[in-house]
mmCIF file of C-alpha atoms in Angstrom:
data_model
loop_
_atom_site.group_PDB
_atom_site.id
_atom_site.type_symbol
_atom_site.label_atom_id
_atom_site.label_comp_id
_atom_site.label_asym_id
_atom_site.label_seq_id
_atom_site.Cartn_x
_atom_site.Cartn_y
_atom_site.Cartn_z
ATOM 1 C CA UNK O 1 42.209 50.647 28.023
ATOM 2 C CA UNK O 2 38.502 51.261 27.694
ATOM 3 C CA UNK O 3 37.288 53.085 24.627
ATOM 4 C CA UNK O 4 36.252 56.719 25.102
ATOM 5 C CA UNK O 5 32.642 56.478 23.944
ATOM 6 C CA UNK O 6 32.015 60.213 23.811
ATOM 7 C CA UNK O 7 35.117 60.710 21.695
ATOM 8 C CA UNK O 8 34.008 57.870 19.413
ATOM 9 C CA UNK O 9 30.600 59.466 18.847
ATOM 10 C CA UNK O 10 32.267 62.820 18.140
ATOM 11 C CA UNK O 11 34.557 61.431 15.441
ATOM 12 C CA UNK O 12 34.109 63.031 12.042
ATOM 13 C CA UNK O 13 34.867 61.034 8.929
ATOM 14 C CA UNK O 14 35.233 63.150 5.782
ATOM 15 C CA UNK O 15 33.024 62.408 2.775
ATOM 16 C CA UNK O 16 34.660 60.522 -0.047
ATOM 17 C CA UNK O 17 33.598 60.539 -3.718
ATOM 18 C CA UNK O 18 34.378 57.309 -5.554
ATOM 19 C CA UNK O 19 33.810 56.384 -9.179
ATOM 20 C CA UNK O 20 32.754 52.790 -9.768
ATOM 21 C CA UNK O 21 35.266 51.503 -12.259
ATOM 22 C CA UNK O 22 34.045 48.822 -14.639
ATOM 23 C CA UNK O 23 37.200 46.734 -14.359
ATOM 24 C CA UNK O 24 36.987 46.788 -10.587
ATOM 25 C CA UNK O 25 33.370 45.591 -10.595
ATOM 26 C CA UNK O 26 34.310 42.778 -12.954
ATOM 27 C CA UNK O 27 37.325 41.798 -10.848
ATOM 28 C CA UNK O 28 35.163 41.694 -7.732
ATOM 29 C CA UNK O 29 32.559 39.529 -9.450
ATOM 30 C CA UNK O 30 35.225 37.195 -10.811
ATOM 31 C CA UNK O 31 36.925 36.908 -7.404
ATOM 32 C CA UNK O 32 33.706 35.745 -5.752
ATOM 33 C CA UNK O 33 32.916 33.289 -8.535
ATOM 34 C CA UNK O 34 29.920 35.164 -9.949
ATOM 35 C CA UNK O 35 28.781 33.792 -13.304
ATOM 36 C CA UNK O 36 25.883 36.140 -14.173
ATOM 37 C CA UNK O 37 27.283 38.107 -17.134
ATOM 38 C CA UNK O 38 25.586 41.375 -16.046
ATOM 39 C CA UNK O 39 28.405 41.586 -13.469
ATOM 40 C CA UNK O 40 31.156 40.600 -15.880
ATOM 41 C CA UNK O 41 30.444 42.023 -19.310
ATOM 42 C CA UNK O 42 29.208 45.475 -20.329
ATOM 43 C CA UNK O 43 27.497 44.237 -23.496
ATOM 44 C CA UNK O 44 25.644 41.531 -21.582
ATOM 45 C CA UNK O 45 24.624 44.076 -18.958
ATOM 46 C CA UNK O 46 23.274 46.445 -21.611
ATOM 47 C CA UNK O 47 21.463 43.592 -23.338
ATOM 48 C CA UNK O 48 19.736 42.918 -20.013
ATOM 49 C CA UNK O 49 18.615 46.543 -19.780
ATOM 50 C CA UNK O 50 21.338 47.955 -17.521
ATOM 51 C CA UNK O 51 23.413 51.031 -18.423
ATOM 52 C CA UNK O 52 26.684 49.208 -17.725
ATOM 53 C CA UNK O 53 28.177 46.403 -15.618
ATOM 54 C CA UNK O 54 26.095 45.909 -12.450
ATOM 55 C CA UNK O 55 27.812 46.212 -9.068
ATOM 56 C CA UNK O 56 27.226 43.172 -6.851
ATOM 57 C CA UNK O 57 25.197 44.011 -3.737
ATOM 58 C CA UNK O 58 28.000 43.950 -1.160
ATOM 59 C CA UNK O 59 30.447 45.857 -3.379
ATOM 60 C CA UNK O 60 29.420 49.163 -1.739
ATOM 61 C CA UNK O 61 31.417 48.061 1.302
ATOM 62 C CA UNK O 62 34.544 48.332 -0.841
ATOM 63 C CA UNK O 63 33.832 51.983 -1.627
ATOM 64 C CA UNK O 64 34.374 52.790 2.034
ATOM 65 C CA UNK O 65 37.763 51.088 1.854
ATOM 66 C CA UNK O 66 38.949 53.503 -0.839
ATOM 67 C CA UNK O 67 40.043 56.003 1.787
ATOM 68 C CA UNK O 68 43.825 56.294 1.991
ATOM 69 C CA UNK O 69 43.604 54.890 5.529
ATOM 70 C CA UNK O 70 40.130 53.433 6.053
ATOM 71 C CA UNK O 71 40.660 52.801 9.774
ATOM 72 C CA UNK O 72 42.220 56.134 10.702
ATOM 73 C CA UNK O 73 39.181 57.002 12.840
ATOM 74 C CA UNK O 74 40.042 54.024 15.057
ATOM 75 C CA UNK O 75 43.669 55.148 15.241
ATOM 76 C CA UNK O 76 42.426 58.548 16.373
ATOM 77 C CA UNK O 77 40.588 56.802 19.222
ATOM 78 C CA UNK O 78 43.823 55.022 20.160
ATOM 79 C CA UNK O 79 42.305 51.664 19.338
ATOM 80 C CA UNK O 80 44.785 48.832 18.879
ATOM 81 C CA UNK O 81 43.759 47.423 15.504
ATOM 82 C CA UNK O 82 45.036 43.965 16.471
ATOM 83 C CA UNK O 83 42.042 43.714 18.782
ATOM 84 C CA UNK O 84 39.470 44.811 16.227
ATOM 85 C CA UNK O 85 36.943 42.371 14.783
ATOM 86 C CA UNK O 86 34.177 42.852 12.239
ATOM 87 C CA UNK O 87 31.205 41.586 14.217
ATOM 88 C CA UNK O 88 28.219 42.326 12.023
ATOM 89 C CA UNK O 89 27.493 43.959 8.679
ATOM 90 C CA UNK O 90 24.201 44.991 7.154
ATOM 91 C CA UNK O 91 23.078 46.791 4.028
ATOM 92 C CA UNK O 92 19.859 48.426 2.913
ATOM 93 C CA UNK O 93 19.554 48.767 -0.850
ATOM 94 C CA UNK O 94 17.573 51.568 -2.481
ATOM 95 C CA UNK O 95 18.869 51.437 -6.057
ATOM 96 C CA UNK O 96 21.222 49.471 -8.264
ATOM 97 C CA UNK O 97 24.739 50.770 -8.932
ATOM 98 C CA UNK O 98 26.587 50.445 -12.206
ATOM 99 C CA UNK O 99 30.025 51.052 -13.654
ATOM 100 C CA UNK O 100 30.518 54.758 -14.302
ATOM 101 C CA UNK O 101 28.440 55.887 -11.298
ATOM 102 C CA UNK O 102 30.102 58.264 -8.864
ATOM 103 C CA UNK O 103 29.082 57.661 -5.281
ATOM 104 C CA UNK O 104 29.632 59.836 -2.241
ATOM 105 C CA UNK O 105 30.443 57.785 0.850
ATOM 106 C CA UNK O 106 29.300 59.506 4.061
ATOM 107 C CA UNK O 107 30.079 57.723 7.332
ATOM 108 C CA UNK O 108 29.539 58.492 10.992
ATOM 109 C CA UNK O 109 29.760 56.677 14.298
ATOM 110 C CA UNK O 110 26.221 56.122 15.557
ATOM 111 C CA UNK O 111 26.810 53.971 18.620
ATOM 112 C CA UNK O 112 29.683 53.314 21.001
ATOM 113 C CA UNK O 113 29.230 51.338 24.179
ATOM 114 C CA UNK O 114 30.931 48.848 26.455
ATOM 115 C CA UNK O 115 29.953 45.227 25.984
ATOM 116 C CA UNK O 116 31.911 44.257 29.066
ATOM 117 C CA UNK O 117 35.032 45.392 30.924
ATOM 118 C CA UNK O 118 37.309 44.244 28.125
ATOM 119 C CA UNK O 119 35.235 44.771 25.016
ATOM 120 C CA UNK O 120 33.570 47.742 23.340
ATOM 121 C CA UNK O 121 31.165 47.902 20.419
ATOM 122 C CA UNK O 122 31.233 50.668 17.825
ATOM 123 C CA UNK O 123 28.591 51.014 15.109
ATOM 124 C CA UNK O 124 29.476 52.927 11.968
ATOM 125 C CA UNK O 125 26.655 53.974 9.651
ATOM 126 C CA UNK O 126 27.377 54.841 6.048
ATOM 127 C CA UNK O 127 25.134 56.520 3.496
ATOM 128 C CA UNK O 128 25.971 56.008 -0.175
ATOM 129 C CA UNK O 129 24.712 58.812 -2.389
ATOM 130 C CA UNK O 130 24.588 59.146 -6.163
ATOM 131 C CA UNK O 131 24.106 62.881 -6.484
ATOM 132 C CA UNK O 132 21.278 63.562 -4.031
ATOM 133 C CA UNK O 133 19.885 60.034 -4.306
ATOM 134 C CA UNK O 134 20.426 57.705 -1.354
ATOM 135 C CA UNK O 135 21.305 54.454 -3.126
ATOM 136 C CA UNK O 136 22.420 52.276 -0.208
ATOM 137 C CA UNK O 137 23.084 52.310 3.514
ATOM 138 C CA UNK O 138 25.463 50.206 5.550
ATOM 139 C CA UNK O 139 25.965 49.512 9.229
ATOM 140 C CA UNK O 140 29.150 47.936 10.542
ATOM 141 C CA UNK O 141 29.406 46.595 14.064
ATOM 142 C CA UNK O 142 33.055 46.816 15.057
ATOM 143 C CA UNK O 143 34.210 44.860 18.088
ATOM 144 C CA UNK O 144 37.110 46.462 19.950
ATOM 145 C CA UNK O 145 38.812 44.006 22.252
ATOM 146 C CA UNK O 146 41.383 44.926 24.829
ATOM 147 C CA UNK O 147 44.855 43.920 23.681
ATOM 148 C CA UNK O 148 47.447 42.974 26.276
ATOM 149 C CA UNK O 149 50.276 45.528 26.272
ATOM 150 C CA UNK V 1 8.171 43.352 -14.347
ATOM 151 C CA UNK V 2 11.101 41.055 -13.766
ATOM 152 C CA UNK V 3 10.372 37.377 -13.331
ATOM 153 C CA UNK V 4 9.927 36.062 -9.830
ATOM 154 C CA UNK V 5 11.298 32.790 -8.578
ATOM 155 C CA UNK V 6 9.147 29.799 -9.272
ATOM 156 C CA UNK V 7 9.473 28.535 -5.713
ATOM 157 C CA UNK V 8 6.451 28.507 -3.467
ATOM 158 C CA UNK V 9 7.102 31.426 -1.176
ATOM 159 C CA UNK V 10 5.784 30.197 2.123
ATOM 160 C CA UNK V 11 7.558 30.096 5.466
ATOM 161 C CA UNK V 12 9.879 27.120 5.487
ATOM 162 C CA UNK V 13 10.635 27.227 1.768
ATOM 163 C CA UNK V 14 14.319 26.498 1.277
ATOM 164 C CA UNK V 15 16.416 28.144 -1.441
ATOM 165 C CA UNK V 16 18.652 25.955 -3.572
ATOM 166 C CA UNK V 17 21.947 25.966 -1.595
ATOM 167 C CA UNK V 18 24.968 27.618 -3.188
ATOM 168 C CA UNK V 19 28.018 25.396 -2.878
ATOM 169 C CA UNK V 20 31.393 27.104 -3.132
ATOM 170 C CA UNK V 21 34.610 25.374 -4.187
ATOM 171 C CA UNK V 22 37.327 25.148 -1.500
ATOM 172 C CA UNK V 23 38.653 28.673 -0.900
ATOM 173 C CA UNK V 24 42.199 28.883 -2.226
ATOM 174 C CA UNK V 25 44.925 31.345 -1.357
ATOM 175 C CA UNK V 26 44.567 32.641 -4.901
ATOM 176 C CA UNK V 27 40.909 33.494 -4.224
ATOM 177 C CA UNK V 28 41.939 35.377 -1.067
ATOM 178 C CA UNK V 29 44.569 37.339 -2.998
ATOM 179 C CA UNK V 30 42.155 38.205 -5.790
ATOM 180 C CA UNK V 31 39.400 39.174 -3.342
ATOM 181 C CA UNK V 32 41.836 41.343 -1.351
ATOM 182 C CA UNK V 33 42.685 43.286 -4.493
ATOM 183 C CA UNK V 34 39.181 43.497 -5.896
ATOM 184 C CA UNK V 35 37.436 44.316 -2.614
ATOM 185 C CA UNK V 36 40.047 46.769 -1.376
ATOM 186 C CA UNK V 37 40.408 44.882 1.915
ATOM 187 C CA UNK V 38 44.184 44.646 2.042
ATOM 188 C CA UNK V 39 44.413 43.421 5.641
ATOM 189 C CA UNK V 40 47.492 41.167 5.469
ATOM 190 C CA UNK V 41 45.981 38.715 7.970
ATOM 191 C CA UNK V 42 44.076 37.273 4.961
ATOM 192 C CA UNK V 43 46.925 37.090 2.454
ATOM 193 C CA UNK V 44 50.309 37.094 4.159
ATOM 194 C CA UNK V 45 51.283 33.949 6.046
ATOM 195 C CA UNK V 46 54.142 35.747 7.797
ATOM 196 C CA UNK V 47 51.757 38.316 9.259
ATOM 197 C CA UNK V 48 49.245 35.642 10.286
ATOM 198 C CA UNK V 49 51.990 33.733 12.118
ATOM 199 C CA UNK V 50 53.247 36.902 13.807
ATOM 200 C CA UNK V 51 49.719 37.325 15.169
ATOM 201 C CA UNK V 52 49.871 33.835 16.664
ATOM 202 C CA UNK V 53 47.772 32.139 13.987
ATOM 203 C CA UNK V 54 48.702 28.991 12.116
ATOM 204 C CA UNK V 55 47.570 30.340 8.777
ATOM 205 C CA UNK V 56 45.721 33.119 6.979
ATOM 206 C CA UNK V 57 41.925 32.926 6.896
ATOM 207 C CA UNK V 58 39.234 34.136 4.517
ATOM 208 C CA UNK V 59 37.685 37.614 4.587
ATOM 209 C CA UNK V 60 34.272 37.648 6.259
ATOM 210 C CA UNK V 61 33.073 39.892 3.451
ATOM 211 C CA UNK V 62 33.971 37.163 0.946
ATOM 212 C CA UNK V 63 31.412 34.877 2.568
ATOM 213 C CA UNK V 64 28.918 37.743 2.666
ATOM 214 C CA UNK V 65 29.451 38.206 -1.078
ATOM 215 C CA UNK V 66 28.631 34.512 -1.526
ATOM 216 C CA UNK V 67 25.352 35.098 0.322
ATOM 217 C CA UNK V 68 24.723 37.933 -2.127
ATOM 218 C CA UNK V 69 25.214 35.429 -4.947
ATOM 219 C CA UNK V 70 22.775 33.017 -3.287
ATOM 220 C CA UNK V 71 20.125 35.734 -3.283
ATOM 221 C CA UNK V 72 20.723 37.342 -6.681
ATOM 222 C CA UNK V 73 20.932 33.894 -8.248
ATOM 223 C CA UNK V 74 17.396 33.393 -6.967
ATOM 224 C CA UNK V 75 15.726 36.786 -7.448
ATOM 225 C CA UNK V 76 16.675 39.768 -9.595
ATOM 226 C CA UNK V 77 19.076 41.977 -7.655
ATOM 227 C CA UNK V 78 16.762 44.994 -7.797
ATOM 228 C CA UNK V 79 14.361 43.089 -5.532
ATOM 229 C CA UNK V 80 16.927 42.738 -2.747
ATOM 230 C CA UNK V 81 16.014 45.303 -0.089
ATOM 231 C CA UNK V 82 18.384 44.396 2.714
ATOM 232 C CA UNK V 83 21.053 41.928 3.710
ATOM 233 C CA UNK V 84 22.590 41.643 7.157
ATOM 234 C CA UNK V 85 24.973 39.160 8.704
ATOM 235 C CA UNK V 86 26.764 38.309 11.888
ATOM 236 C CA UNK V 87 30.280 36.923 11.511
ATOM 237 C CA UNK V 88 30.278 33.880 13.777
ATOM 238 C CA UNK V 89 33.440 31.935 12.939
ATOM 239 C CA UNK V 90 36.413 32.281 10.624
ATOM 240 C CA UNK V 91 36.705 30.395 7.346
ATOM 241 C CA UNK V 92 40.060 28.626 6.994
ATOM 242 C CA UNK V 93 41.991 28.253 3.747
ATOM 243 C CA UNK V 94 40.473 25.376 1.752
ATOM 244 C CA UNK V 95 37.246 25.735 3.722
ATOM 245 C CA UNK V 96 34.253 24.724 1.637
ATOM 246 C CA UNK V 97 31.334 27.064 2.395
ATOM 247 C CA UNK V 98 27.748 26.403 1.416
ATOM 248 C CA UNK V 99 25.184 29.200 1.528
ATOM 249 C CA UNK V 100 21.725 28.395 2.840
ATOM 250 C CA UNK V 101 18.518 30.388 2.834
ATOM 251 C CA UNK V 102 15.053 29.686 4.206
ATOM 252 C CA UNK V 103 11.924 31.814 3.923
ATOM 253 C CA UNK V 104 10.943 32.901 7.438
ATOM 254 C CA UNK V 105 7.973 35.085 6.648
ATOM 255 C CA UNK V 106 6.041 36.645 3.777
ATOM 256 C CA UNK V 107 4.097 39.788 4.700
ATOM 257 C CA UNK V 108 2.806 42.551 2.448
ATOM 258 C CA UNK V 109 4.861 41.316 -0.468
ATOM 259 C CA UNK V 110 8.120 41.270 1.484
ATOM 260 C CA UNK V 111 9.831 37.943 2.043
ATOM 261 C CA UNK V 112 12.186 37.711 5.016
ATOM 262 C CA UNK V 113 14.835 35.038 4.705
ATOM 263 C CA UNK V 114 16.976 33.350 7.300
ATOM 264 C CA UNK V 115 20.531 32.885 5.988
ATOM 265 C CA UNK V 116 23.552 30.859 7.010
ATOM 266 C CA UNK V 117 26.947 29.926 5.634
ATOM 267 C CA UNK V 118 28.221 26.571 6.816
ATOM 268 C CA UNK V 119 31.458 24.729 6.143
ATOM 269 C CA UNK V 120 31.672 21.084 5.123
ATOM 270 C CA UNK V 121 32.580 20.144 8.726
ATOM 271 C CA UNK V 122 29.327 21.709 9.952
ATOM 272 C CA UNK V 123 30.813 24.934 11.344
ATOM 273 C CA UNK V 124 28.487 27.903 10.909
ATOM 274 C CA UNK V 125 30.562 30.889 9.811
ATOM 275 C CA UNK V 126 27.872 33.487 9.100
ATOM 276 C CA UNK V 127 24.243 33.888 10.093
ATOM 277 C CA UNK V 128 21.968 36.546 8.718
ATOM 278 C CA UNK V 129 18.728 37.764 7.252
ATOM 279 C CA UNK V 130 17.621 39.334 4.000
ATOM 280 C CA UNK V 131 14.457 41.009 2.799
ATOM 281 C CA UNK V 132 13.292 40.539 -0.784
ATOM 282 C CA UNK V 133 10.549 42.618 -2.370
ATOM 283 C CA UNK V 134 8.094 40.416 -4.235
ATOM 284 C CA UNK V 135 5.762 43.162 -5.386
ATOM 285 C CA UNK V 136 7.512 45.983 -7.197
ATOM 286 C CA UNK V 137 9.043 45.953 -10.616
ATOM 287 C CA UNK V 138 12.671 46.937 -11.109
ATOM 288 C CA UNK V 139 13.526 50.462 -10.071
#
């Protein structure tokens, strides 16, 4: 079943406010093998001039996954998640994020189009705001493949 | 002003590669929890098999995080302006990724880098680009 592109572009995704927890930032850094102590230790971060543990650059992606069901907008479009692939991901960074920051995650579908008869592309853009300050932006290219019934 | 890398920043300059140890199932479990990506296809062998796969495979965002390490191990993180990737191939369990970066262009104090993650067998798993600001101090 082809994706309804107009419906995809009309999807609304509610804002989400997420606090960056220090332990979570440290766990993320440890899981990816980071050794720079500004990502792993609050004292080391402060000694380096940061207010608290520094979030690694791609950690903002995880904030979007804090929704109870992060892919519910695809469910609403009757997309079979078994056919979904993460095709591309990009970030633009405007400011550093630290433990203790609260970030508002604001996402919308910016593009939806057919790649071919059996595959659609959906682009989701996300703004990350700390108060009124735009701290980062993300674009996800989601590949929706037809799944045999 | 935060220190800049000592490399000569001209097109063709290659960053020191970042070699990653073979990706274990433990790493996938820890990354699932820490990143919030709980898709069982990366951590639950039963689910992977039910989807017709032989095994679980690594999160694409794990490899992207390694590219982040490549860059922030080279320049202070506040200089990183953008990072974008295309996920080209999956990374199997025990895959051994190495992150590569090459300076493509330096214009108006902005260095554009060509990025890739490649496995020991030569498979390219991610390709991408990043922009690093060479002019401003930390924000």
